[in-house]
Amino acid sequence: MIRESHLDRVLARKLKEAREQRGLTQEAVAQILGVSRETVALWEGGARIPSLLYLGDLAKLYGVKEESFLTQGPLEFLEDLRALLRKEEEALLDPGVRLELRRWLDFLNGYAELLELAGEAPYLKAPPKELKPKEAILTDLRQASSQAIKVREYFKLGQDALPELYTFLDNVGVLVYKVSLPQGAGVWGAFYRHPRLGYSVLVNVNATPGRQAFTLAHELAHALYHNGFPGIVCRRENLAPEEAEVERFANAWAAHFLVPGKALREGVRRLGRLDPEVALLLAHHFRVSYALLLFRLRNEGLLSEEQLKEWVQYAPQDLARRLGLNPEPYGLPQSLPNLQGLKRYPPSVLQLVRKSVEEDLISVSEAAELLNVNSYILEKELLSAGLPKEENPEVEELVQELGFVSPGRRGKVLR
């Protein structure tokens, strides 16, 4: 390790060197990290040293081992994305996407250690044996519908609209990690079979709720049918032939899983007609996007090719307004969703981190480092003592109607 008096000069030089090797401008780095270009220039000029959080993000953005910023030797580059992408594909990704993927993998490594320390079981590591297909990698589109129904039956989900998928996946043992990627980044999500932690999926929340639901179902398909791959980044371009095949299957499976054909046909029959407004009502019922619902109608032979081409031109937000529905779920966020703090993580992660701090398995600073937040935010949002209390007017309304134990029930009071 070099002498402390030289640290600022070596760090500054290597920050500039790493940025230039990645072909990034100071403006691009500033935009990705949410700081000013002047701040990046001060870091590279040695007038200011980045905080530990920013230094870690710079290392991930440039694909550099953080400790190599602080030594006299050459920069050492990370190979962590090899689990998800070939080297040539990594170079084609948007820099912000590479940063988020590295943040995700870094978190999974640290969280796997916490699971082991706390003696907790890992997340799902293989599909339930009842759902395991005969093929090692299932890509036959003809099986998408039957496999989707089989999964619904296994989890007792019926044929109608699904529960909220973020919570569902967390409950069945798939860790969901949220990111906000710029429009046009071309990546909707990713799946990773972490060797110690188990299954995790990454979801881009800079999309409509219906598109997010489709991404979650798509990644679940990878977990169930394509876990022979260590990881898959779901993107539009630069797919190898075998990746294109598994993507097509995952798309078809997700569509049938979200909107089963039998339930869709029953919905059309019940409403008694089929037009763009009815299609929007059905999309609202199944909690999917208007576009996906139209394609499912076409899949089931309920919509002609000509109707599909016409109906996709109608704005779903306008249709929602005409029906008295909230139009917001059918439009993209006006700005990038703010995923600072703890919003990236599912309930299972936050519960275990809080429990681990309370039981002194890890310190507050270690928990903050794991979740990539500062200690103040962690204390305020996750570790504050006691549960907040407030008046709930609904209690008074329901106390007369529901303040009873159902006849014949001998429930055991939980403590």
Coordinates of C-alpha atoms in Angstrom, one line a residue, residues 2-240:
I2 CA 1.3 3.5 -0.9
R3 CA 2.0 6.2 1.7
E4 CA -1.0 8.3 2.8
S5 CA 0.5 11.5 1.4
H6 CA 0.4 10.1 -2.1
L7 CA -3.1 8.6 -1.9
D8 CA -5.0 11.5 -3.3
R9 CA -2.7 11.9 -6.4
V10 CA -2.7 8.2 -7.2
L11 CA -6.5 7.9 -6.7
A12 CA -7.1 10.9 -8.9
R13 CA -4.9 9.6 -11.7
K14 CA -6.4 6.1 -11.6
L15 CA -10.0 7.5 -11.6
K16 CA -9.3 9.4 -14.8
E17 CA -7.5 6.4 -16.3
A18 CA -10.3 4.0 -15.6
R19 CA -12.9 6.4 -17.0
E20 CA -11.0 6.9 -20.2
Q21 CA -10.4 3.2 -20.6
R22 CA -14.2 2.7 -20.5
G23 CA -14.6 5.5 -23.1
L24 CA -16.8 7.6 -20.8
T25 CA -17.0 11.4 -20.5
Q26 CA -17.1 13.2 -17.2
E27 CA -20.6 14.3 -18.1
A28 CA -21.7 10.7 -18.6
V29 CA -20.2 9.5 -15.3
A30 CA -21.9 12.5 -13.5
Q31 CA -25.3 11.7 -15.0
I32 CA -25.1 8.0 -14.1
L33 CA -24.0 8.7 -10.5
G34 CA -26.3 11.6 -10.0
V35 CA -23.6 14.2 -9.2
S36 CA -22.3 17.3 -11.1
R37 CA -19.6 17.1 -13.8
E38 CA -17.6 19.5 -11.6
T39 CA -17.6 16.9 -8.8
V40 CA -16.2 14.3 -11.1
A41 CA -13.5 16.8 -12.3
L42 CA -12.6 17.5 -8.7
W43 CA -12.2 13.8 -8.0
E44 CA -10.0 13.4 -11.0
G45 CA -8.0 16.5 -10.2
G46 CA -7.2 15.4 -6.6
A47 CA -9.0 18.4 -5.1
R48 CA -11.7 16.1 -3.5
I49 CA -11.8 12.5 -2.6
P50 CA -15.0 10.5 -3.2
S51 CA -16.9 9.0 -0.3
L52 CA -16.7 5.3 0.2
L53 CA -20.1 4.8 -1.4
Y54 CA -19.2 6.8 -4.5
L55 CA -15.8 5.1 -4.7
G56 CA -17.5 1.7 -4.7
D57 CA -19.9 2.9 -7.4
L58 CA -17.0 4.2 -9.5
A59 CA -15.3 0.9 -9.2
K60 CA -18.5 -0.9 -10.3
L61 CA -19.1 1.5 -13.1
Y62 CA -15.6 1.1 -14.5
G63 CA -15.4 -2.6 -13.8
V64 CA -12.3 -2.1 -11.6
K65 CA -11.4 -3.8 -8.3
E66 CA -11.8 -1.0 -5.7
E67 CA -8.6 -1.7 -3.9
S68 CA -6.6 -1.3 -7.2
F69 CA -7.5 2.5 -7.1
L70 CA -5.3 2.8 -4.0
T71 CA -2.2 0.9 -5.0
Q72 CA 0.8 1.9 -7.2
G73 CA 0.3 -1.1 -9.6
P74 CA -1.9 -1.1 -12.7
L75 CA -5.7 -1.2 -12.5
E76 CA -7.2 -4.6 -12.0
F77 CA -10.5 -5.3 -13.8
L78 CA -13.4 -7.2 -12.5
E79 CA -14.7 -10.4 -14.2
D80 CA -17.9 -10.5 -12.2
L81 CA -20.3 -10.1 -15.1
R82 CA -19.0 -13.3 -16.7
A83 CA -21.8 -15.1 -14.8
L84 CA -24.4 -13.2 -16.8
L85 CA -22.7 -12.2 -20.1
R86 CA -19.9 -12.9 -22.5
K87 CA -17.2 -10.3 -22.4
E88 CA -18.0 -8.9 -25.8
E89 CA -21.7 -8.6 -24.8
E90 CA -20.8 -6.7 -21.6
A91 CA -19.0 -4.1 -23.6
L92 CA -22.2 -3.4 -25.6
L93 CA -24.3 -2.7 -22.5
D94 CA -25.2 0.8 -21.4
P95 CA -22.7 1.9 -18.7
G96 CA -25.5 2.5 -16.3
V97 CA -26.8 -1.0 -16.8
R98 CA -23.4 -2.4 -16.1
L99 CA -23.3 -0.4 -12.8
E100 CA -26.6 -1.7 -11.7
L101 CA -25.8 -5.3 -12.5
R102 CA -22.6 -5.0 -10.5
R103 CA -24.5 -3.4 -7.6
W104 CA -26.9 -6.4 -7.7
L105 CA -24.2 -9.0 -7.8
D106 CA -22.2 -7.3 -5.0
F107 CA -25.3 -7.2 -2.8
L108 CA -26.1 -10.9 -3.5
N109 CA -22.5 -11.9 -2.4
G110 CA -22.8 -9.9 0.8
Y111 CA -26.3 -11.1 1.6
A112 CA -25.4 -14.7 1.0
E113 CA -22.8 -14.3 3.8
L114 CA -25.4 -12.8 6.1
L115 CA -27.8 -15.7 5.4
E116 CA -25.1 -18.2 6.4
L117 CA -24.1 -16.2 9.5
A118 CA -27.8 -16.0 10.6
G119 CA -28.3 -19.7 9.9
E120 CA -31.2 -18.9 7.5
A121 CA -32.1 -21.2 4.6
P122 CA -31.1 -19.9 1.2
Y123 CA -33.6 -18.9 -1.4
L124 CA -34.9 -21.3 -4.0
K125 CA -32.0 -23.2 -5.6
A126 CA -33.9 -25.5 -7.9
P127 CA -37.5 -25.8 -9.2
P128 CA -39.9 -27.9 -7.1
K129 CA -39.6 -31.5 -8.4
E130 CA -43.2 -31.4 -9.4
L131 CA -42.5 -28.6 -11.8
K132 CA -39.1 -29.8 -13.2
P133 CA -39.5 -30.4 -17.0
K134 CA -38.0 -33.4 -18.7
E135 CA -35.8 -31.1 -20.9
A136 CA -32.7 -29.5 -19.3
I137 CA -33.5 -26.2 -21.1
L138 CA -37.1 -25.9 -22.2
T139 CA -37.7 -23.9 -25.3
D140 CA -40.6 -25.6 -27.0
L141 CA -43.3 -22.9 -27.4
R142 CA -46.0 -25.5 -27.7
Q143 CA -45.5 -26.3 -24.0
A144 CA -45.7 -22.7 -22.8
S145 CA -49.5 -22.7 -22.0
S146 CA -49.6 -26.2 -20.3
Q147 CA -46.5 -25.4 -18.2
A148 CA -48.0 -22.1 -17.1
I149 CA -51.2 -23.8 -16.0
K150 CA -49.1 -26.4 -14.2
V151 CA -47.3 -23.8 -12.2
R152 CA -50.6 -22.0 -11.3
E153 CA -52.0 -25.3 -10.1
Y154 CA -48.9 -26.1 -8.1
F155 CA -49.1 -22.8 -6.2
K156 CA -52.9 -22.9 -6.0
L157 CA -53.3 -19.7 -8.0
G158 CA -56.4 -20.7 -9.9
Q159 CA -57.1 -19.4 -13.4
D160 CA -57.9 -15.7 -12.7
A161 CA -55.8 -12.6 -11.9
L162 CA -52.6 -13.3 -10.0
P163 CA -51.6 -11.8 -6.7
E164 CA -49.1 -9.0 -6.7
L165 CA -46.0 -10.6 -8.2
Y166 CA -43.3 -8.8 -6.2
T167 CA -44.6 -10.3 -3.0
F168 CA -45.5 -13.6 -4.6
L169 CA -41.9 -14.2 -5.8
D170 CA -40.4 -13.2 -2.5
N171 CA -42.8 -15.6 -0.7
V172 CA -41.9 -18.6 -2.9
G173 CA -38.2 -18.0 -2.5
V174 CA -37.0 -15.8 -5.4
L175 CA -35.2 -12.7 -4.3
V176 CA -36.4 -9.7 -6.3
Y177 CA -34.0 -6.7 -6.7
K178 CA -35.3 -3.5 -8.2
V179 CA -33.4 -1.1 -10.4
S180 CA -34.3 2.0 -12.4
L181 CA -32.7 2.1 -15.9
P182 CA -33.0 4.9 -18.4
Q183 CA -35.5 4.6 -21.3
G184 CA -33.8 3.0 -24.2
A185 CA -31.3 1.0 -22.1
G186 CA -32.8 -2.1 -23.7
V187 CA -32.7 -4.3 -20.6
W188 CA -35.9 -5.2 -18.7
G189 CA -34.6 -7.7 -16.2
A190 CA -32.1 -10.5 -15.4
F191 CA -32.0 -13.9 -13.7
Y192 CA -29.1 -15.2 -11.6
R193 CA -28.6 -18.5 -9.9
H194 CA -26.2 -17.5 -7.2
P195 CA -24.2 -20.5 -6.0
R196 CA -24.7 -19.8 -2.3
L197 CA -27.8 -17.7 -2.1
G198 CA -30.1 -19.3 -4.7
Y199 CA -32.4 -17.6 -7.2
S200 CA -32.6 -13.9 -7.6
V201 CA -34.1 -11.7 -10.3
L202 CA -33.5 -8.1 -11.2
V203 CA -36.4 -5.9 -12.5
N204 CA -36.3 -2.5 -14.2
V205 CA -39.0 -0.4 -12.6
N206 CA -38.8 2.4 -15.1
A207 CA -41.8 0.8 -16.9
T208 CA -45.5 0.6 -16.4
P209 CA -46.8 -1.7 -13.7
G210 CA -48.1 -4.1 -16.3
R211 CA -44.7 -4.3 -18.0
Q212 CA -43.1 -4.9 -14.6
A213 CA -45.5 -7.8 -14.0
F214 CA -44.5 -9.3 -17.4
T215 CA -40.8 -9.0 -16.5
L216 CA -41.3 -10.7 -13.2
A217 CA -43.2 -13.6 -14.8
H218 CA -40.6 -13.8 -17.6
E219 CA -37.8 -14.1 -15.0
L220 CA -39.7 -16.7 -13.1
A221 CA -39.8 -18.7 -16.3
H222 CA -36.0 -18.6 -16.5
A223 CA -35.8 -19.7 -12.9
L224 CA -38.1 -22.7 -13.5
Y225 CA -37.0 -23.8 -17.0
H226 CA -33.6 -22.2 -17.8
N227 CA -31.6 -22.6 -14.6
G228 CA -29.0 -24.5 -16.5
F229 CA -27.7 -21.1 -17.3
P230 CA -25.9 -19.4 -14.4
G231 CA -27.5 -16.1 -15.4
I232 CA -29.4 -14.4 -18.2
V233 CA -29.7 -10.7 -18.9
C234 CA -33.0 -10.1 -20.7
R235 CA -32.3 -7.5 -23.4
R236 CA -33.4 -6.7 -26.9
E237 CA -30.2 -6.9 -28.8
N238 CA -27.0 -8.9 -29.2
L239 CA -28.5 -12.2 -28.2
A240 CA -26.8 -15.5 -29.0

